[in-house]
Amino acid sequence: MTNQLPDIFRYADYYEGEHQRLAFSQARFKAEFREVFENWRDNFCGLIIDSATERMTVDAFRIPDAPGTDKDAWEFWQRSSMDVLSNAVHLDAMVQGRAYVLVWPDDKGEPCIQPVSAESMVVQYKPGSRTELEAAARFFMDDWGRQWVTLWTEDYVYEAKRTMGEWENGVQSPNSLRMVPVVPFHNRSRLSGEPYSDLANIIPIQNAINKVTADALTASEFCAWPQRYVTGLEIVEDDQGNPVEPFKVAVDKLLQAEDPQAKFGQFEAASLSNYCDLVGLLLQHASSISRTPSHYFLVNGGAPPSGESIISAEAGLVAKVRERMLHFGESWEKVIRLCFAIKHDKRAEAFSMETVWRDPEYRTEAQHVDALLKLKQLNVPEEQLWSDAGYTPSQISAFREMRKQDAKAAAEVQSLGPKPEQPGMPGGPDAKAAAMAAKPPQGNSGNASRKIHEKK
């Protein structure tokens, strides 16, 4: 852990913008302008991280064998305020390369989910395993300035404090879970080597941007306005032999000389566009390496893309976010299984559990609704369409109750209206036809009389 701390602190400084150290070309420029630009900030590291983490939102947890989403898992999530804290876990994992989540019962025996920074946690995997932990230790300092350490193994939990520079004898207690209750969140994990930060390849580019910007600011102090000169004028010196400035140049001052040979002129101001072009080129490299859309950096200028073009421009960022969701989702599922283990629930062995993420792709409302209507024509269930529309499980549950209330209200309104007449009822549309059918048939006397008269 001690070997990792310098890099962990360094990545955090670059994300927060505390790394800014303008690299002046010469020492005298640093001495002159250090205080002027001391609080200057132009940090793109935070933008690169935030553009991805802002699209990562956990909506629910689902067990395939059970209908809908798991309400108990979501209760664990809400009780520990993970709606907010989960984003901090994703943020730290992408900035520092790793983050940790501790799951331990509180005083009431309920599972408590606690995110822990990599600055205060270290873990050890079992020999030959990349997923099972052998031990985990957390270091922290209380309000009294005492340093504490808690060590978890599968067999016991050991707590000790450090006072006066020495560790005291700790307290050892059995681990009722029989497992290490810590879940690592690794960013960009590989089969070999340590996980590393998303800023690892961006920091050199950020340093180059700082250097070019420092040069531009220095040039703006010396060469960003026209320099005036005069020739043919006698140079006046003071008592020490130093030349005396002949004119006090200002907007409301007029330069004049009695010598007819004197000539006035000025040098053109230096253009700073070359510095801007170089910064723009460096930002394009940062955009390509980090898969952050170039319009986030305002590199190309003009109006940002819209419609289909913005979907195409953000395809790389969305793919990166989905890849992070794959790894982070697996870790969140381990967290929820630990919560069920504390409750002695059989779902602690639910390895088919899935993390339900919010859609990371930004689309216009019209495009999104049109796509959902087409899916409805394919007989996709309504609850799935609600989920795809971005509604949370709590909202979807409320929708079910609302639909029940709407159906109940419609039935009540129908019961208060006029009822349709049934066949055979008195005064009904079939009453007259029934009466006519019941009359005896008329005789043919009229026809017989007509035939007699025709013969005559």
Short mmCIF file of C-alpha atoms in Angstrom, two decimals:
data_model
loop_
_atom_site.label_atom_id
_atom_site.label_comp_id
_atom_site.label_asym_id
_atom_site.label_seq_id
_atom_site.Cartn_x
_atom_site.Cartn_y
_atom_site.Cartn_z
CA MET A 1 0.00 0.00 0.00
CA THR A 2 2.86 2.41 0.80
CA ASN A 3 4.23 2.02 -2.73
CA GLN A 4 0.84 2.87 -4.25
CA LEU A 5 0.13 6.00 -2.21
CA PRO A 6 2.29 8.47 -4.22
CA ASP A 7 0.48 7.60 -7.47
CA ILE A 8 -2.91 7.60 -5.73
CA PHE A 9 -2.33 11.09 -4.31
CA ARG A 10 -0.93 12.30 -7.64
CA TYR A 11 -3.98 11.19 -9.61
CA ALA A 12 -6.28 12.82 -7.06
CA ASP A 13 -4.36 16.12 -7.38
CA TYR A 14 -4.68 16.10 -11.15
CA TYR A 15 -8.41 15.43 -10.97
CA GLU A 16 -8.94 18.26 -8.49
CA GLY A 17 -6.69 20.65 -10.44
CA GLU A 18 -4.22 21.01 -7.60
CA HIS A 19 -1.39 19.88 -9.87
CA GLN A 20 -1.17 23.19 -11.72
CA ARG A 21 2.47 24.19 -11.91
CA LEU A 22 3.09 26.48 -14.85
CA ALA A 23 6.29 25.37 -16.60
CA PHE A 24 7.90 28.68 -17.57
CA SER A 25 10.63 28.63 -20.19
CA GLN A 26 13.07 30.60 -18.05
CA ALA A 27 13.60 30.97 -14.32
CA ARG A 28 13.27 34.76 -14.46
CA PHE A 29 9.78 34.43 -15.93
CA LYS A 30 8.81 32.10 -13.09
CA ALA A 31 10.10 34.61 -10.54
CA GLU A 32 8.16 37.46 -12.16
CA PHE A 33 4.85 35.74 -12.94
CA ARG A 34 4.55 33.00 -10.33
CA GLU A 35 2.37 35.10 -8.05
CA VAL A 36 0.37 36.52 -10.97
CA PHE A 37 -0.69 33.07 -12.23
CA GLU A 38 -0.55 31.20 -8.92
CA ASN A 39 -4.31 30.54 -8.79
CA TRP A 40 -4.69 29.94 -12.52
CA ARG A 41 -6.62 26.78 -13.48
CA ASP A 42 -7.15 25.15 -16.87
CA ASN A 43 -7.71 21.52 -15.92
CA PHE A 44 -9.14 18.97 -18.37
CA CYS A 45 -8.53 15.88 -16.23
CA GLY A 46 -11.73 16.45 -14.25
CA LEU A 47 -13.74 16.82 -17.45
CA ILE A 48 -12.49 13.51 -18.83
CA ILE A 49 -13.45 11.61 -15.67
CA ASP A 50 -16.77 13.38 -15.06
CA SER A 51 -17.96 12.88 -18.65
CA ALA A 52 -17.95 9.11 -17.98
CA THR A 53 -19.01 8.87 -14.32
CA GLU A 54 -22.03 11.13 -14.82
CA ARG A 55 -23.48 8.44 -17.11
CA MET A 56 -23.10 5.62 -14.55
CA THR A 57 -26.23 5.25 -12.42
CA VAL A 58 -27.40 2.02 -10.77
CA ASP A 59 -31.19 1.68 -11.01
CA ALA A 60 -31.87 -1.73 -9.45
CA PHE A 61 -30.78 -5.33 -9.01
CA ARG A 62 -32.46 -8.24 -10.73
CA ILE A 63 -32.45 -11.99 -10.11
CA PRO A 64 -33.45 -13.73 -13.37
CA ASP A 65 -35.54 -16.43 -11.66
CA ALA A 66 -37.66 -13.83 -9.84
CA PRO A 67 -40.12 -11.41 -11.51
CA GLY A 68 -39.19 -7.73 -11.62
CA THR A 69 -36.36 -6.28 -9.56
CA ASP A 70 -35.32 -7.33 -6.06
CA LYS A 71 -36.94 -5.02 -3.48
CA ASP A 72 -34.82 -6.25 -0.57
CA ALA A 73 -31.60 -5.52 -2.45
CA TRP A 74 -32.85 -2.04 -3.23
CA GLU A 75 -33.74 -1.51 0.44
CA PHE A 76 -30.13 -2.30 1.40
CA TRP A 77 -29.03 0.19 -1.25
CA GLN A 78 -31.31 2.98 -0.10
CA ARG A 79 -30.63 2.48 3.62
CA SER A 80 -26.92 3.10 3.03
CA SER A 81 -27.54 6.21 0.83
CA MET A 82 -25.85 4.53 -2.11
CA ASP A 83 -27.77 6.65 -4.61
CA VAL A 84 -25.18 9.32 -3.84
CA LEU A 85 -22.21 7.35 -2.56
CA SER A 86 -22.11 4.91 -5.48
CA ASN A 87 -21.03 7.74 -7.77
CA ALA A 88 -18.12 8.46 -5.42
CA VAL A 89 -17.03 4.82 -5.75
CA HIS A 90 -17.07 5.01 -9.55
CA LEU A 91 -15.26 8.35 -9.43
CA ASP A 92 -12.46 7.16 -7.15
CA ALA A 93 -12.02 3.94 -9.10
CA MET A 94 -11.56 5.80 -12.37
CA VAL A 95 -9.35 8.53 -10.88
CA GLN A 96 -7.11 6.43 -8.62
CA GLY A 97 -7.46 3.08 -10.35
CA ARG A 98 -9.25 1.37 -7.45
CA ALA A 99 -11.81 1.85 -4.72
CA TYR A 100 -13.32 -0.41 -2.06
CA VAL A 101 -16.70 -1.09 -0.45
CA LEU A 102 -17.03 -2.52 3.06
CA VAL A 103 -20.20 -4.40 4.07
CA TRP A 104 -20.68 -4.94 7.80
CA PRO A 105 -23.70 -5.19 10.13
CA ASP A 106 -24.65 -2.15 12.17
CA ASP A 107 -25.81 -2.15 15.81
CA LYS A 108 -29.24 -3.47 14.76
CA GLY A 109 -27.78 -6.29 12.67
CA GLU A 110 -28.74 -4.63 9.39
CA PRO A 111 -26.23 -4.59 6.49
CA CYS A 112 -24.36 -1.30 6.17
CA ILE A 113 -22.56 -0.47 2.90
CA GLN A 114 -19.53 1.81 3.39
CA PRO A 115 -17.40 3.07 0.47
CA VAL A 116 -13.70 3.28 1.38
CA SER A 117 -10.97 5.17 -0.47
CA ALA A 118 -7.90 3.38 -1.77
CA GLU A 119 -5.90 5.84 0.34
CA SER A 120 -6.93 3.98 3.51
CA MET A 121 -7.56 0.38 2.40
CA VAL A 122 -5.33 -2.50 1.30
CA VAL A 123 -6.32 -6.05 0.35
CA GLN A 124 -4.56 -9.36 -0.19
CA TYR A 125 -5.87 -12.00 -2.60
CA LYS A 126 -5.60 -15.70 -2.00
CA PRO A 127 -2.62 -17.32 -3.74
CA GLY A 128 -3.51 -18.02 -7.37
CA SER A 129 -6.88 -16.21 -7.23
CA ARG A 130 -7.94 -12.88 -8.72
CA THR A 131 -11.38 -12.76 -7.09
CA GLU A 132 -11.19 -14.26 -3.57
CA LEU A 133 -9.70 -12.15 -0.79
CA GLU A 134 -7.52 -13.58 1.92
CA ALA A 135 -7.44 -10.43 4.08
CA ALA A 136 -8.26 -6.71 4.05
CA ALA A 137 -7.06 -3.90 6.31
CA ARG A 138 -8.47 -0.41 6.76
CA PHE A 139 -6.47 2.45 8.28
CA PHE A 140 -8.18 5.61 9.54
CA MET A 141 -7.73 8.40 12.06
CA ASP A 142 -10.38 9.46 14.58
CA ASP A 143 -11.17 12.98 15.82
CA TRP A 144 -8.68 12.61 18.67
CA GLY A 145 -5.81 12.09 16.29
CA ARG A 146 -5.44 8.38 17.03
CA GLN A 147 -4.73 6.06 14.12
CA TRP A 148 -6.78 2.87 13.94
CA VAL A 149 -6.50 -0.29 11.89
CA THR A 150 -9.08 -3.01 11.33
CA LEU A 151 -8.00 -6.30 9.80
CA TRP A 152 -10.53 -8.77 8.37
CA THR A 153 -9.83 -12.38 7.56
CA GLU A 154 -12.19 -15.29 7.05
CA ASP A 155 -11.64 -16.41 10.65
CA TYR A 156 -11.36 -13.25 12.74
CA VAL A 157 -11.52 -9.44 12.93
CA TYR A 158 -8.63 -7.64 14.60
CA GLU A 159 -8.79 -3.99 15.75
CA ALA A 160 -5.92 -1.92 17.14
CA LYS A 161 -4.99 1.72 17.64
CA ARG A 162 -1.72 3.61 17.50
CA THR A 163 -0.78 6.14 20.16
CA MET A 164 2.52 7.86 20.83
CA GLY A 165 3.94 6.36 17.64
CA GLU A 166 3.38 2.73 18.67
CA TRP A 167 0.64 0.21 18.03
CA GLU A 168 -1.18 -1.02 21.10
CA ASN A 169 -2.36 -4.56 21.63
CA GLY A 170 -5.57 -4.98 19.69
CA VAL A 171 -8.82 -6.85 20.17
CA GLN A 172 -9.53 -10.00 18.21
CA SER A 173 -13.05 -11.29 17.63
CA PRO A 174 -14.49 -14.05 15.43
CA ASN A 175 -15.76 -13.20 11.96
CA SER A 176 -19.37 -14.32 11.89
CA LEU A 177 -19.57 -13.98 8.10
CA ARG A 178 -16.70 -16.42 7.51
CA MET A 179 -15.61 -14.25 4.58
CA VAL A 180 -13.71 -11.00 4.03
CA PRO A 181 -16.47 -8.32 3.83
CA VAL A 182 -14.62 -6.06 1.39
CA VAL A 183 -15.27 -5.75 -2.36
CA PRO A 184 -12.60 -4.15 -4.60
CA PHE A 185 -13.61 -1.93 -7.54
CA HIS A 186 -10.77 -2.10 -10.04
CA ASN A 187 -10.57 0.16 -13.06
CA ARG A 188 -9.29 -1.24 -16.36
CA SER A 189 -8.18 -4.51 -14.84
CA ARG A 190 -5.70 -6.66 -16.71
CA LEU A 191 -4.64 -10.27 -16.29
CA SER A 192 -1.21 -9.06 -15.24
CA GLY A 193 -0.20 -5.87 -13.47
CA GLU A 194 -2.10 -3.49 -11.25
CA PRO A 195 -5.27 -1.61 -12.23
CA TYR A 196 -4.48 1.93 -13.27
CA SER A 197 -6.15 5.30 -13.54
CA ASP A 198 -7.89 6.76 -16.58
CA LEU A 199 -5.59 9.75 -16.10
CA ALA A 200 -2.38 7.75 -16.55
CA ASN A 201 -2.09 8.61 -20.25
CA ILE A 202 -3.67 12.06 -19.93
CA ILE A 203 -1.29 13.58 -17.39
CA PRO A 204 1.61 14.09 -19.88
CA ILE A 205 -0.76 15.86 -22.26
CA GLN A 206 -2.11 18.02 -19.43
CA ASN A 207 1.46 18.96 -18.51
CA ALA A 208 2.16 19.96 -22.12
CA ILE A 209 -0.99 22.11 -22.15
CA ASN A 210 0.21 23.82 -18.98
CA LYS A 211 3.60 24.50 -20.60
CA VAL A 212 2.13 25.98 -23.78
CA THR A 213 -0.34 28.07 -21.84
CA ALA A 214 2.45 29.41 -19.63
CA ASP A 215 4.36 30.46 -22.77
CA ALA A 216 1.24 32.16 -24.14
CA LEU A 217 0.66 34.06 -20.89
CA THR A 218 4.31 35.16 -20.82
CA ALA A 219 4.12 36.31 -24.44
CA SER A 220 0.96 38.23 -23.67
CA GLU A 221 2.84 40.18 -20.99
CA PHE A 222 5.76 41.13 -23.25
CA CYS A 223 4.62 41.05 -26.87
CA ALA A 224 0.82 41.23 -26.96
CA TRP A 225 0.75 44.99 -27.61
CA PRO A 226 2.66 47.16 -30.11
CA GLN A 227 6.13 48.32 -29.03
CA ARG A 228 7.07 51.88 -30.03
CA TYR A 229 10.56 53.07 -30.97
CA VAL A 230 12.31 56.34 -31.88
CA THR A 231 15.57 56.90 -33.78
CA GLY A 232 17.80 59.95 -34.19
CA LEU A 233 17.14 61.12 -30.65
CA GLU A 234 19.93 61.96 -28.23
CA ILE A 235 20.09 59.52 -25.32
CA VAL A 236 20.00 61.27 -21.95
CA GLU A 237 21.67 59.60 -18.97
CA ASP A 238 21.29 60.19 -15.24
CA ASP A 239 24.08 60.71 -12.71
CA GLN A 240 24.73 56.97 -12.54
CA GLY A 241 24.99 56.67 -16.30
CA ASN A 242 21.69 54.93 -16.78
CA PRO A 243 19.58 56.00 -19.79
CA VAL A 244 16.53 58.07 -18.93
CA GLU A 245 13.26 57.23 -20.58
CA PRO A 246 12.53 60.23 -22.82
CA PHE A 247 8.74 59.86 -22.96
CA LYS A 248 5.93 58.85 -20.63
CA VAL A 249 3.82 56.89 -23.08
CA ALA A 250 0.07 56.86 -22.45
CA VAL A 251 -3.17 57.08 -24.36
CA ASP A 252 -3.51 60.82 -23.78
CA LYS A 253 0.19 61.65 -24.39
CA LEU A 254 1.67 63.08 -27.59
CA LEU A 255 5.22 62.11 -28.64
CA GLN A 256 7.30 64.96 -30.12
CA ALA A 257 10.95 65.80 -30.76
CA GLU A 258 12.72 69.01 -31.89
CA ASP A 259 15.40 67.18 -33.89
CA PRO A 260 14.21 66.86 -37.52
CA GLN A 261 16.20 63.61 -37.84
CA ALA A 262 14.11 61.88 -35.19
CA LYS A 263 11.77 59.19 -36.50
CA PHE A 264 9.00 57.38 -34.66
CA GLY A 265 7.61 53.90 -35.35
CA GLN A 266 6.26 50.73 -33.75
CA PHE A 267 6.63 46.97 -33.90
CA GLU A 268 3.59 44.85 -34.58
CA ALA A 269 2.08 42.96 -31.64
CA ALA A 270 2.93 39.26 -31.45
CA SER A 271 0.15 36.89 -32.49
CA LEU A 272 -0.92 34.31 -29.88
CA SER A 273 -2.79 32.16 -32.40
CA ASN A 274 0.13 29.72 -32.68
CA TYR A 275 -0.23 28.89 -28.99
CA CYS A 276 -3.98 28.41 -29.41
CA ASP A 277 -3.45 26.05 -32.34
CA LEU A 278 -0.97 23.97 -30.36
CA VAL A 279 -3.31 23.72 -27.35
CA GLY A 280 -6.09 22.67 -29.72
CA LEU A 281 -3.87 19.92 -31.16
CA LEU A 282 -3.03 18.64 -27.68
CA LEU A 283 -6.73 18.59 -26.78
CA GLN A 284 -7.46 16.53 -29.87
CA HIS A 285 -4.89 14.00 -28.67
CA ALA A 286 -6.50 13.98 -25.21
CA SER A 287 -9.91 13.46 -26.81
CA SER A 288 -8.68 10.52 -28.88
CA ILE A 289 -6.83 8.79 -26.03
CA SER A 290 -9.61 9.21 -23.46
CA ARG A 291 -12.44 8.59 -25.96
CA THR A 292 -14.07 11.84 -24.86
CA PRO A 293 -15.98 13.62 -27.67
CA SER A 294 -14.04 16.57 -29.06
CA HIS A 295 -17.01 18.92 -28.69
CA TYR A 296 -16.66 18.51 -24.91
CA PHE A 297 -13.36 20.39 -25.25
CA LEU A 298 -14.80 22.94 -27.73
CA VAL A 299 -11.89 22.06 -30.02
CA ASN A 300 -13.61 22.46 -33.36
CA GLY A 301 -15.52 25.60 -32.41
CA GLY A 302 -18.88 26.53 -33.81
CA ALA A 303 -22.14 24.82 -32.92
CA PRO A 304 -21.95 21.43 -31.19
CA PRO A 305 -23.26 18.40 -33.14
CA SER A 306 -26.89 17.38 -32.80
CA GLY A 307 -29.20 14.56 -33.84
CA GLU A 308 -27.53 11.53 -35.39
CA SER A 309 -24.15 13.28 -35.53
CA ILE A 310 -23.92 13.65 -31.75
CA ILE A 311 -24.78 9.95 -31.30
CA SER A 312 -21.94 9.06 -33.64
CA ALA A 313 -19.55 11.50 -31.90
CA GLU A 314 -20.31 10.01 -28.47
CA ALA A 315 -20.14 6.35 -29.54
CA GLY A 316 -16.61 5.91 -28.13
CA LEU A 317 -17.53 7.45 -24.78
CA VAL A 318 -20.68 5.31 -24.49
CA ALA A 319 -18.68 2.17 -25.30
CA LYS A 320 -16.14 3.06 -22.60
CA VAL A 321 -18.90 3.63 -20.06
CA ARG A 322 -20.56 0.31 -20.86
CA GLU A 323 -17.22 -1.47 -20.42
CA ARG A 324 -16.81 0.11 -16.97
CA MET A 325 -20.39 -0.88 -16.12
CA LEU A 326 -19.53 -4.50 -16.85
CA HIS A 327 -16.75 -4.58 -14.25
CA PHE A 328 -18.34 -2.27 -11.67
CA GLY A 329 -21.67 -4.12 -11.97
CA GLU A 330 -20.02 -7.39 -11.00
CA SER A 331 -18.57 -5.74 -7.90
CA TRP A 332 -21.94 -4.27 -6.90
CA GLU A 333 -23.49 -7.72 -7.17
CA LYS A 334 -20.89 -9.04 -4.71
CA VAL A 335 -21.81 -6.18 -2.37
CA ILE A 336 -25.50 -7.12 -2.43
CA ARG A 337 -24.71 -10.81 -1.91
CA LEU A 338 -22.71 -9.82 1.19
CA CYS A 339 -25.78 -7.95 2.44
CA PHE A 340 -27.89 -11.09 2.03
CA ALA A 341 -25.18 -13.10 3.81
CA ILE A 342 -25.49 -10.83 6.84
CA LYS A 343 -29.27 -11.48 6.83
CA HIS A 344 -28.67 -15.25 6.42
CA ASP A 345 -30.71 -15.16 3.23
CA LYS A 346 -30.32 -17.81 0.54
CA ARG A 347 -29.90 -15.05 -2.03
CA ALA A 348 -26.32 -14.74 -0.75
CA GLU A 349 -25.66 -17.51 -3.30
CA ALA A 350 -27.56 -15.77 -6.12
CA PHE A 351 -24.65 -15.66 -8.57
CA SER A 352 -27.05 -14.99 -11.46
CA MET A 353 -27.90 -11.57 -10.00
CA GLU A 354 -27.67 -8.66 -12.45
CA THR A 355 -27.07 -4.96 -11.92
CA VAL A 356 -29.59 -2.78 -13.76
CA TRP A 357 -27.93 0.38 -15.07
CA ARG A 358 -29.53 3.50 -16.46
CA ASP A 359 -29.05 3.95 -20.20
CA PRO A 360 -25.71 5.80 -20.66
CA GLU A 361 -26.61 7.05 -24.14
CA TYR A 362 -28.04 10.56 -24.44
CA ARG A 363 -30.83 10.91 -27.00
CA THR A 364 -33.54 13.44 -27.71
CA GLU A 365 -36.92 12.71 -26.16
CA ALA A 366 -38.52 12.36 -29.59
CA GLN A 367 -35.95 9.79 -30.74
CA HIS A 368 -36.24 7.82 -27.50
CA VAL A 369 -40.06 7.67 -27.49
CA ASP A 370 -40.16 6.75 -31.18
CA ALA A 371 -37.80 3.83 -30.55
CA LEU A 372 -39.94 2.64 -27.62
CA LEU A 373 -43.11 2.74 -29.74
CA LYS A 374 -41.43 0.54 -32.33
CA LEU A 375 -40.42 -1.89 -29.61
CA LYS A 376 -44.03 -1.98 -28.42
CA GLN A 377 -45.04 -3.19 -31.89
CA LEU A 378 -42.71 -6.15 -31.28
CA ASN A 379 -44.82 -7.03 -28.20
CA VAL A 380 -42.14 -5.99 -25.71
CA PRO A 381 -43.81 -5.92 -22.23
CA GLU A 382 -44.81 -2.50 -20.97
CA GLU A 383 -42.74 -2.73 -17.80
CA GLN A 384 -39.62 -3.32 -19.88
CA LEU A 385 -40.50 -0.30 -22.01
CA TRP A 386 -40.93 1.79 -18.86
CA SER A 387 -37.51 0.66 -17.70
CA ASP A 388 -35.97 1.46 -21.09
CA ALA A 389 -37.62 4.88 -20.93
CA GLY A 390 -35.53 5.68 -17.86
CA TYR A 391 -38.10 5.26 -15.10
CA THR A 392 -36.81 3.84 -11.83
CA PRO A 393 -38.21 0.65 -10.26
CA SER A 394 -39.97 2.79 -7.64
CA GLN A 395 -41.71 4.78 -10.37
CA ILE A 396 -42.64 1.61 -12.25
CA SER A 397 -44.14 0.16 -9.06
CA ALA A 398 -46.14 3.38 -8.64
CA PHE A 399 -47.30 3.08 -12.26
CA ARG A 400 -48.79 -0.34 -11.49
CA GLU A 401 -50.82 1.07 -8.60
CA MET A 402 -51.90 4.04 -10.72
CA ARG A 403 -53.16 1.72 -13.45
CA LYS A 404 -55.14 -0.26 -10.88
CA GLN A 405 -56.70 2.94 -9.58
CA ASP A 406 -57.51 4.07 -13.13
CA ALA A 407 -59.21 0.74 -13.91
CA LYS A 408 -61.19 0.92 -10.65
CA ALA A 409 -62.32 4.49 -11.36
CA ALA A 410 -63.37 3.56 -14.91
CA ALA A 411 -65.45 0.64 -13.56
CA GLU A 412 -67.19 2.95 -11.07
CA VAL A 413 -68.03 5.49 -13.75
CA GLN A 414 -69.48 2.78 -15.97
CA SER A 415 -71.65 1.47 -13.13
CA LEU A 416 -73.21 4.93 -12.69
CA GLY A 417 -74.18 5.33 -16.38
CA PRO A 418 -77.27 3.92 -18.25
CA LYS A 419 -77.21 0.17 -18.64
CA PRO A 420 -77.68 -1.37 -22.13
CA GLU A 421 -81.11 -3.04 -22.71
CA GLN A 422 -81.10 -6.82 -22.76
CA PRO A 423 -82.91 -8.85 -25.49
CA GLY A 424 -86.50 -9.82 -24.51
CA MET A 425 -86.96 -7.09 -21.90
CA PRO A 426 -90.27 -5.09 -21.98
CA GLY A 427 -89.92 -2.10 -24.28
CA GLY A 428 -86.70 -3.46 -25.65
CA PRO A 429 -85.81 -3.52 -29.36
CA ASP A 430 -86.79 -7.22 -29.65
CA ALA A 431 -90.16 -6.93 -27.90
CA LYS A 432 -92.13 -5.93 -31.06
CA ALA A 433 -90.64 -8.72 -33.15
CA ALA A 434 -91.49 -11.26 -30.47
CA ALA A 435 -95.10 -10.08 -30.34
CA MET A 436 -95.56 -10.32 -34.12
CA ALA A 437 -94.14 -13.81 -34.14
CA ALA A 438 -96.69 -14.89 -31.55
CA LYS A 439 -99.79 -13.76 -33.66
CA PRO A 440 -101.63 -16.52 -35.61
CA PRO A 441 -101.11 -16.43 -39.37
CA GLN A 442 -103.84 -14.62 -41.41
CA GLY A 443 -106.07 -16.59 -43.85
CA ASN A 444 -106.07 -16.45 -47.68
CA SER A 445 -109.73 -15.34 -48.04
CA GLY A 446 -108.78 -12.18 -49.83
CA ASN A 447 -106.81 -14.03 -52.42
CA ALA A 448 -109.65 -16.50 -53.03
CA SER A 449 -112.22 -13.68 -53.60
CA ARG A 450 -109.86 -11.96 -56.05
CA LYS A 451 -109.52 -15.16 -58.10
CA ILE A 452 -113.38 -15.61 -58.34
CA HIS A 453 -113.89 -12.10 -59.72
CA GLU A 454 -111.09 -12.57 -62.24
CA LYS A 455 -112.86 -15.61 -63.76
CA LYS A 456 -116.00 -13.59 -64.33
#
